[in-house]
Structure formats: structure tokens, C-alpha cells
mmCIF file of C-alpha atoms and ligand atoms in Angstrom:
data_model
loop_
_atom_site.group_PDB
_atom_site.id
_atom_site.type_symbol
_atom_site.label_atom_id
_atom_site.label_comp_id
_atom_site.label_asym_id
_atom_site.label_seq_id
_atom_site.Cartn_x
_atom_site.Cartn_y
_atom_site.Cartn_z
ATOM 1 C CA MET A 1 97.373 69.809 102.116
ATOM 2 C CA LYS A 2 99.646 67.957 99.955
ATOM 3 C CA VAL A 3 102.776 70.893 98.609
ATOM 4 C CA THR A 4 105.041 69.455 95.900
ATOM 5 C CA TRP A 5 107.428 71.300 93.976
ATOM 6 C CA GLN A 6 109.648 71.216 91.127
ATOM 7 C CA LYS A 7 112.925 73.350 90.328
ATOM 8 C CA LYS A 8 113.112 74.886 86.535
ATOM 9 C CA LYS A 9 116.337 76.723 85.874
ATOM 10 C CA ASN A 10 115.774 79.949 88.770
ATOM 11 C CA LYS A 11 112.068 79.488 88.981
ATOM 12 C CA LEU A 12 110.347 77.157 91.992
ATOM 13 C CA TYR A 13 107.203 75.978 91.171
ATOM 14 C CA ILE A 14 105.487 75.096 94.433
ATOM 15 C CA TYR A 15 101.728 73.530 93.702
ATOM 16 C CA LEU A 16 99.479 73.154 96.500
ATOM 17 C CA ASN A 17 97.038 70.308 96.320
ATOM 18 C CA GLY A 18 93.977 70.242 98.554
ATOM 19 C CA GLU A 19 92.499 73.086 100.897
ATOM 20 C CA LEU A 20 94.198 75.975 102.284
ATOM 21 C CA ASP A 21 92.335 77.147 106.003
ATOM 22 C CA HIS A 22 93.434 77.739 109.452
ATOM 23 C CA HIS A 23 93.885 73.886 109.812
ATOM 24 C CA GLU A 24 96.329 73.770 107.351
ATOM 25 C CA ALA A 25 97.899 77.451 107.271
ATOM 26 C CA GLY A 26 101.224 76.209 109.723
ATOM 27 C CA GLU A 27 102.527 73.230 107.804
ATOM 28 C CA THR A 28 102.030 74.818 104.362
ATOM 29 C CA VAL A 29 103.805 78.284 105.439
ATOM 30 C CA LYS A 30 106.714 75.623 107.044
ATOM 31 C CA ARG A 31 106.999 73.375 104.031
ATOM 32 C CA ILE A 32 106.977 76.718 101.708
ATOM 33 C CA GLU A 33 109.697 78.523 103.858
ATOM 34 C CA GLU A 34 112.037 75.521 103.784
ATOM 35 C CA LEU A 35 111.693 75.477 99.889
ATOM 36 C CA ILE A 36 112.513 78.786 99.348
ATOM 37 C CA GLU A 37 115.204 78.361 101.483
ATOM 38 C CA ARG A 38 116.924 75.627 100.755
ATOM 39 C CA GLU A 39 116.310 75.987 97.076
ATOM 40 C CA THR A 40 117.366 79.619 97.153
ATOM 41 C CA PRO A 41 115.148 80.242 93.560
ATOM 42 C CA ARG A 42 115.481 83.846 91.926
ATOM 43 C CA ASP A 43 111.823 83.468 90.986
ATOM 44 C CA CYS A 44 108.588 81.683 92.845
ATOM 45 C CA VAL A 45 105.743 80.679 91.153
ATOM 46 C CA ILE A 46 102.663 79.334 93.573
ATOM 47 C CA ASP A 47 100.295 76.704 91.167
ATOM 48 C CA LEU A 48 96.856 76.471 92.627
ATOM 49 C CA GLU A 49 95.697 74.509 89.707
ATOM 50 C CA ASN A 50 94.584 71.455 92.465
ATOM 51 C CA LEU A 51 93.451 74.306 95.410
ATOM 52 C CA GLY A 52 90.332 73.865 95.776
ATOM 53 C CA PHE A 53 89.482 75.683 98.357
ATOM 54 C CA MET A 54 91.076 78.316 100.199
ATOM 55 C CA ASP A 55 89.824 81.574 103.129
ATOM 56 C CA SER A 56 91.226 84.127 104.545
ATOM 57 C CA SER A 57 94.602 82.105 106.420
ATOM 58 C CA GLY A 58 95.450 81.511 102.689
ATOM 59 C CA ILE A 59 96.057 84.713 102.417
ATOM 60 C CA ALA A 60 98.464 85.199 104.896
ATOM 61 C CA VAL A 61 99.851 82.073 104.090
ATOM 62 C CA ILE A 62 100.117 83.559 100.481
ATOM 63 C CA LEU A 63 102.139 87.674 101.713
ATOM 64 C CA LYS A 64 104.275 85.822 103.802
ATOM 65 C CA ALA A 65 105.966 83.440 100.696
ATOM 66 C CA TYR A 66 105.586 87.062 99.191
ATOM 67 C CA ARG A 67 107.698 88.977 101.652
ATOM 68 C CA GLN A 68 110.118 85.929 101.573
ATOM 69 C CA ILE A 69 111.123 86.124 98.349
ATOM 70 C CA SER A 70 110.899 89.713 97.867
ATOM 71 C CA ALA A 71 113.814 90.170 100.727
ATOM 72 C CA MET A 72 115.643 87.707 98.369
ATOM 73 C CA GLY A 73 115.074 90.683 95.659
ATOM 74 C CA GLY A 74 112.931 87.936 93.832
ATOM 75 C CA ARG A 75 109.222 87.763 92.609
ATOM 76 C CA LEU A 76 106.238 85.678 93.469
ATOM 77 C CA CYS A 77 103.163 85.082 91.355
ATOM 78 C CA ILE A 78 100.227 82.962 91.841
ATOM 79 C CA GLU A 79 98.860 80.741 88.680
ATOM 80 C CA ASN A 80 95.868 78.771 87.510
ATOM 81 C CA VAL A 81 93.879 79.625 90.065
ATOM 82 C CA GLN A 82 90.008 77.712 90.721
ATOM 83 C CA GLN A 83 87.437 79.841 91.302
ATOM 84 C CA GLN A 84 86.626 79.775 94.577
ATOM 85 C CA PRO A 85 90.428 80.855 95.811
ATOM 86 C CA MET A 86 90.327 83.339 92.408
ATOM 87 C CA ARG A 87 86.779 84.902 94.669
ATOM 88 C CA VAL A 88 88.637 84.825 98.260
ATOM 89 C CA LEU A 89 91.805 86.735 96.173
ATOM 90 C CA ASP A 90 89.937 89.576 94.345
ATOM 91 C CA ALA A 91 88.404 90.552 98.453
ATOM 92 C CA SER A 92 91.929 90.649 99.740
ATOM 93 C CA GLY A 93 93.153 93.044 97.042
ATOM 94 C CA ILE A 94 96.556 91.355 97.229
ATOM 95 C CA GLU A 95 96.688 91.662 93.297
ATOM 96 C CA ARG A 96 98.047 95.332 93.611
ATOM 97 C CA ILE A 97 100.724 93.441 94.602
ATOM 98 C CA ILE A 98 101.219 89.864 93.192
ATOM 99 C CA GLY A 99 100.275 88.841 89.869
ATOM 100 C CA PHE A 100 97.820 85.643 89.006
ATOM 101 C CA THR A 101 96.339 83.793 86.727
ATOM 102 C CA ALA A 102 93.288 81.913 86.397
ATOM 103 C CA LEU A 103 93.167 78.313 85.852
ATOM 104 C CA LYS A 104 91.528 78.016 81.716
ATOM 105 C CA MET B 1 60.507 85.121 108.835
ATOM 106 C CA LYS B 2 59.204 81.472 108.906
ATOM 107 C CA GLU B 3 61.875 78.430 109.058
ATOM 108 C CA LYS B 4 61.622 76.061 106.924
ATOM 109 C CA ASN B 5 64.395 73.626 107.728
ATOM 110 C CA VAL B 6 66.929 73.935 110.612
ATOM 111 C CA LEU B 7 70.084 72.276 111.848
ATOM 112 C CA LYS B 8 72.073 72.958 114.894
ATOM 113 C CA MET B 9 75.216 71.685 115.596
ATOM 114 C CA GLU B 10 77.973 71.890 118.099
ATOM 115 C CA PHE B 11 81.314 71.059 118.310
ATOM 116 C CA PRO B 12 84.723 71.549 119.625
ATOM 117 C CA SER B 13 87.184 74.609 118.581
ATOM 118 C CA LEU B 14 89.505 72.160 117.397
ATOM 119 C CA SER B 15 90.918 73.523 113.920
ATOM 120 C CA ALA B 16 90.067 69.956 111.709
ATOM 121 C CA ASN B 17 86.419 71.353 112.166
ATOM 122 C CA GLU B 18 86.844 73.831 109.883
ATOM 123 C CA GLY B 19 86.526 71.496 106.961
ATOM 124 C CA LEU B 20 83.739 69.715 108.291
ATOM 125 C CA SER B 21 81.692 72.242 109.486
ATOM 126 C CA ARG B 22 82.026 74.213 106.273
ATOM 127 C CA GLY B 23 81.473 70.708 104.142
ATOM 128 C CA VAL B 24 78.143 70.403 106.490
ATOM 129 C CA VAL B 25 76.414 73.447 105.512
ATOM 130 C CA SER B 26 77.447 73.251 102.184
ATOM 131 C CA VAL B 27 75.687 69.698 102.058
ATOM 132 C CA PHE B 28 72.822 71.471 104.259
ATOM 133 C CA ALA B 29 72.979 74.256 101.694
ATOM 134 C CA SER B 30 72.241 71.963 98.654
ATOM 135 C CA GLN B 31 68.576 71.804 99.543
ATOM 136 C CA LEU B 32 68.544 75.073 97.528
ATOM 137 C CA ASP B 33 70.023 74.227 94.808
ATOM 138 C CA PRO B 34 72.618 76.711 94.868
ATOM 139 C CA THR B 35 75.181 76.977 92.124
ATOM 140 C CA LEU B 36 78.791 76.330 92.610
ATOM 141 C CA SER B 37 79.630 79.552 93.453
ATOM 142 C CA GLU B 38 77.172 80.623 95.152
ATOM 143 C CA LEU B 39 78.028 77.361 97.432
ATOM 144 C CA GLY B 40 81.417 78.458 97.178
ATOM 145 C CA ASP B 41 80.952 82.017 98.753
ATOM 146 C CA ILE B 42 78.467 80.527 101.501
ATOM 147 C CA LYS B 43 81.507 77.783 102.480
ATOM 148 C CA THR B 44 83.872 80.974 102.482
ATOM 149 C CA ALA B 45 82.056 82.696 105.128
ATOM 150 C CA VAL B 46 81.282 80.080 107.485
ATOM 151 C CA SER B 47 85.305 78.711 107.167
ATOM 152 C CA GLU B 48 85.732 82.291 108.051
ATOM 153 C CA ALA B 49 83.314 82.517 110.937
ATOM 154 C CA VAL B 50 84.201 79.347 112.793
ATOM 155 C CA THR B 51 87.855 80.058 112.237
ATOM 156 C CA ASN B 52 87.834 83.055 114.408
ATOM 157 C CA CYS B 53 86.324 81.228 117.312
ATOM 158 C CA ILE B 54 88.886 79.074 117.476
ATOM 159 C CA VAL B 55 92.145 81.498 116.684
ATOM 160 C CA HIS B 56 90.101 84.229 118.348
ATOM 161 C CA ALA B 57 87.648 83.174 120.794
ATOM 162 C CA TYR B 58 89.359 80.863 122.600
ATOM 163 C CA PRO B 59 92.770 81.260 122.412
ATOM 164 C CA ASP B 60 94.592 79.263 124.619
ATOM 165 C CA CYS B 61 91.591 76.710 125.835
ATOM 166 C CA ILE B 62 89.231 74.797 123.636
ATOM 167 C CA GLY B 63 85.259 75.528 123.945
ATOM 168 C CA MET B 64 82.188 75.249 121.829
ATOM 169 C CA ILE B 65 81.097 76.478 118.863
ATOM 170 C CA TYR B 66 77.542 76.396 118.089
ATOM 171 C CA LEU B 67 76.461 76.399 114.419
ATOM 172 C CA ARG B 68 72.723 76.439 113.381
ATOM 173 C CA CYS B 69 71.569 77.025 109.791
ATOM 174 C CA ARG B 70 68.312 77.527 108.719
ATOM 175 C CA ILE B 71 66.439 77.932 105.340
ATOM 176 C CA LEU B 72 63.905 80.283 105.702
ATOM 177 C CA GLU B 73 60.916 81.550 103.779
ATOM 178 C CA GLY B 74 61.929 83.025 99.947
ATOM 179 C CA ASP B 75 65.200 80.770 99.446
ATOM 180 C CA GLU B 76 66.886 82.383 101.907
ATOM 181 C CA LEU B 77 69.744 80.384 103.753
ATOM 182 C CA GLU B 78 70.993 81.549 107.240
ATOM 183 C CA ILE B 79 74.312 80.723 109.489
ATOM 184 C CA THR B 80 74.456 81.771 112.762
ATOM 185 C CA VAL B 81 78.127 80.297 114.642
ATOM 186 C CA LYS B 82 78.046 81.306 118.411
ATOM 187 C CA ASP B 83 81.072 81.167 121.007
ATOM 188 C CA LYS B 84 81.293 81.378 124.517
ATOM 189 C CA GLY B 85 84.678 82.933 124.144
ATOM 190 C CA ARG B 86 86.465 87.014 125.286
ATOM 191 C CA GLY B 87 84.648 88.466 123.115
ATOM 192 C CA ILE B 88 85.505 91.457 120.919
ATOM 193 C CA LYS B 89 85.844 94.985 122.546
ATOM 194 C CA ASP B 90 85.157 97.328 119.385
ATOM 195 C CA VAL B 91 83.066 95.412 116.879
ATOM 196 C CA LYS B 92 82.807 98.194 114.461
ATOM 197 C CA LYS B 93 86.836 98.702 114.317
ATOM 198 C CA ALA B 94 87.064 94.459 114.298
ATOM 199 C CA ARG B 95 84.949 94.703 110.840
ATOM 200 C CA GLU B 96 87.332 97.060 108.947
ATOM 201 C CA PRO B 97 89.688 95.785 106.678
ATOM 202 C CA LEU B 98 92.760 94.600 107.196
ATOM 203 C CA PHE B 99 92.102 94.692 111.137
ATOM 204 C CA THR B 100 93.849 91.499 112.913
ATOM 205 C CA THR B 101 94.764 91.053 116.571
ATOM 206 C CA GLY B 102 96.311 87.757 114.988
ATOM 207 C CA GLY B 103 99.766 89.128 113.655
ATOM 208 C CA SER B 104 101.173 87.836 110.747
ATOM 209 C CA ASP B 105 99.330 84.990 110.543
ATOM 210 C CA ARG B 106 96.341 86.979 110.002
ATOM 211 C CA SER B 107 94.938 88.565 106.920
ATOM 212 C CA GLY B 108 92.218 90.897 108.645
ATOM 213 C CA MET B 109 89.875 89.991 105.907
ATOM 214 C CA GLY B 110 87.827 87.704 107.579
ATOM 215 C CA PHE B 111 85.013 89.878 108.195
ATOM 216 C CA THR B 112 85.042 91.763 104.944
ATOM 217 C CA ILE B 113 84.702 88.387 102.997
ATOM 218 C CA MET B 114 81.576 87.636 105.439
ATOM 219 C CA GLU B 115 80.355 90.800 104.565
ATOM 220 C CA SER B 116 81.298 90.982 100.985
ATOM 221 C CA PHE B 117 80.244 86.995 99.958
ATOM 222 C CA MET B 118 76.798 87.016 102.322
ATOM 223 C CA ASP B 119 73.524 89.287 101.665
ATOM 224 C CA TYR B 120 73.707 90.396 105.704
ATOM 225 C CA ILE B 121 75.695 90.256 108.455
ATOM 226 C CA ARG B 122 74.856 90.645 112.011
ATOM 227 C CA VAL B 123 77.846 90.530 115.055
ATOM 228 C CA ARG B 124 76.799 91.028 118.382
ATOM 229 C CA SER B 125 79.475 90.535 121.056
ATOM 230 C CA LYS B 126 80.166 91.098 124.995
ATOM 231 C CA GLU B 127 83.494 90.723 126.221
ATOM 232 C CA ASN B 128 83.972 88.001 127.985
ATOM 233 C CA VAL B 129 80.639 86.426 126.998
ATOM 234 C CA GLY B 130 80.884 85.594 123.359
ATOM 235 C CA THR B 131 79.907 86.227 119.953
ATOM 236 C CA THR B 132 77.422 85.728 117.459
ATOM 237 C CA VAL B 133 77.827 85.906 114.113
ATOM 238 C CA THR B 134 74.517 85.752 111.848
ATOM 239 C CA MET B 135 74.447 85.703 107.928
ATOM 240 C CA ARG B 136 72.157 85.373 105.117
ATOM 241 C CA ARG B 137 72.047 84.670 101.803
ATOM 242 C CA LYS B 138 69.232 84.290 99.335
ATOM 243 C CA ILE B 139 69.776 81.784 96.946
ATOM 244 C CA GLU B 140 68.200 82.770 93.196
ATOM 245 C CA LYS B 141 66.298 80.510 91.962
ATOM 246 C CA ARG B 142 67.259 78.776 88.711
ATOM 247 C CA ALA B 143 65.123 77.799 85.457
ATOM 248 C CA SER B 144 65.577 74.124 85.694
ATOM 249 C CA VAL B 145 67.314 72.659 82.661
ATOM 250 C CA LYS B 146 64.993 69.517 81.689
HETATM 251 N N1 ADP C 1 84.780 85.048 117.525
HETATM 252 C C1 ADP C 1 85.342 85.884 117.595
HETATM 253 N N2 ADP C 1 85.522 86.131 119.437
HETATM 254 C C2 ADP C 1 86.397 86.808 119.677
HETATM 255 N N3 ADP C 1 87.304 88.134 118.406
HETATM 256 C C3 ADP C 1 86.644 88.130 117.526
HETATM 257 C C4 ADP C 1 85.934 86.900 117.108
HETATM 258 N N4 ADP C 1 86.013 86.824 115.378
HETATM 259 C C5 ADP C 1 86.724 88.063 115.217
HETATM 260 N N5 ADP C 1 87.665 88.711 116.362
HETATM 261 C C6 ADP C 1 88.171 89.791 116.388
HETATM 262 O O1 ADP C 1 88.203 90.568 115.305
HETATM 263 C C7 ADP C 1 89.311 90.577 114.506
HETATM 264 C C8 ADP C 1 89.209 90.874 113.294
HETATM 265 O O2 ADP C 1 88.541 89.363 112.614
HETATM 266 P P1 ADP C 1 89.005 89.064 110.928
HETATM 267 O O3 ADP C 1 87.940 89.979 110.156
HETATM 268 O O4 ADP C 1 88.350 87.616 110.689
HETATM 269 O O5 ADP C 1 90.432 88.755 110.439
HETATM 270 P P2 ADP C 1 91.450 87.785 111.496
HETATM 271 O O6 ADP C 1 90.970 87.006 111.740
HETATM 272 O O7 ADP C 1 92.249 87.484 110.580
HETATM 273 O O8 ADP C 1 92.271 88.784 112.314
HETATM 274 C C9 ADP C 1 90.557 89.464 114.799
HETATM 275 O O9 ADP C 1 91.323 89.479 114.594
HETATM 276 C C10 ADP C 1 89.747 89.285 116.734
HETATM 277 O O10 ADP C 1 90.012 90.624 117.217
HETATM 278 MG MG1 MG C 2 89.208 85.667 110.739
#
């Protein structure tokens, strides 16, 4: 998993590249946590355009980022989700609290 | 049920083997000519079952995981994931959505995903003996485009 990022105005864009499973989850959580802490954005976007696979371990990663950014009064959204990760996000029901867009 | 092909493998409960095991199953399943979306579902279910062995069955040791894939008559793929770990006290409860003993690192959605992505799932478990998860998914015949 490669985590890259970019800050535009007050928004932090985090790009996840690779596959997000339990093996990758620990490091990914740490990277996202550090980035949000250091960049203190208002809102955060996690971009999944280059995430080819995710399982339920990824749901926990996203929920942690959501809690962190919410505690700072900001919003999290997930963009450019590929087909397989979208199936997992749909099954998890977290679209009730976090907004998503599919990869076009 | 007649078995048309079978693959067995065993590997230690190292998290690096999560990707390996779903990759192997995906290659094995390819002989049924699944769609990308069917393959995605199968890989996800395998990842969930294998991760559970690593995280829950062997929480503070490395144990062996036994994986078997079979092609059954009628283009059905069967996957069995077995461990000799700590077992599940209450399987019915464990299968409920959001139930987890893993705290905030886990989502409690593993069994729910296995259930909804596969046609059939059976969980057999005994405390301090181990757990066996069996899943099946029929791969739809596709009209070949030539
Ligand atoms: N192979 C296993 N060995 C022991 N316990 C298990 C196993 N698989 C699942 N469990 C138990 O069932 C619960 C639910 O599993 P699951 O739905 O995959 O959610 P999660 O892995 O996020 O906790 C786990 O928290 C654990 O207590
Ligand atoms: Mg699980």
C-alpha cells in the first residue's frame, strides 16, 4: 500500500494505492492519522481510484479516519471508488454516515 | 456432490498470506470463467475467512491455516478455510452484523460479507479446537462472445 497526499486550500486529499486488507491496515491507519494531525485540514477526501481491493479491515480504517476528522469538526468523503471496494462499502452500510462517489 | 477439481494448501497465520491466499483462490476459480465481479466477491470472502484465522483463531501465536478449493458439479466453487485455533463460543452471535471481539481495529462485518457475497456459508466451531468455514458460489455460465 502506498499512501500519497495533497492539500488544496483547507482540504486534505489522501490517495490509497494498492490493496487494503488486514495486512496493510495497521500501517495505513498510522499514515492517515499522522497526516491529519500534521496538516490539520478542515475536511478530508480519501481517494480510492488506485485501490484495487479492500475487505472489511478497510472499513475499520475508514471509520477511524472518519472519527478523527469528525472530532475536529470536519467532514470526510470517499471518492473514485472502484467496483470491488464499492461492493464492500455497500455491504457495510457506512454510506449512511460517509458520502461516496464511484470511479467513472 | 461430485468433485471435478480440487486444490489444497496450508500456510502459517502470517498476515502476508492474506493476499497470497485470495490470489491463489482467484487463479483456481478462473477455470470456471467467472466475471470480474464474481471474482471480486470470491476474493473478498476468502480474505475475510483467512483474516479471521489470523486475527481471532491465533491471536497471540502463529498457527496453521488449511484451505481447500473445489470445483463441484454444476459450476460451483467451494472454499473451505479451517484453523485449529481458539474457536468461537457462540457462532450465531459471531455471525451477527457488527459483532466483533476485536475492538476498533475490526468492523464486525466479516461474516456478513461472506454471507452476502457467497451463495452458502456454514460455520462449524468448537472452543479450543478450531473453526471450519465452508462457502459455495455458483459461477453463472456466460454466452461466449466469439
Ligand atoms: N476463525 C475464528 N476463530 C475464532 N473466532 C472467530 C473466527 N472467525 C470469527 N471469529 C469471531 O467472530 C467474530 C466476528 O467475525 P467477523 O464477522 O469476521 O468480524 P471481525 O473479524 O471484524 O471481528 C470475531 O470478532 C471473533 O470473535
Ligand atoms: Mg473478520
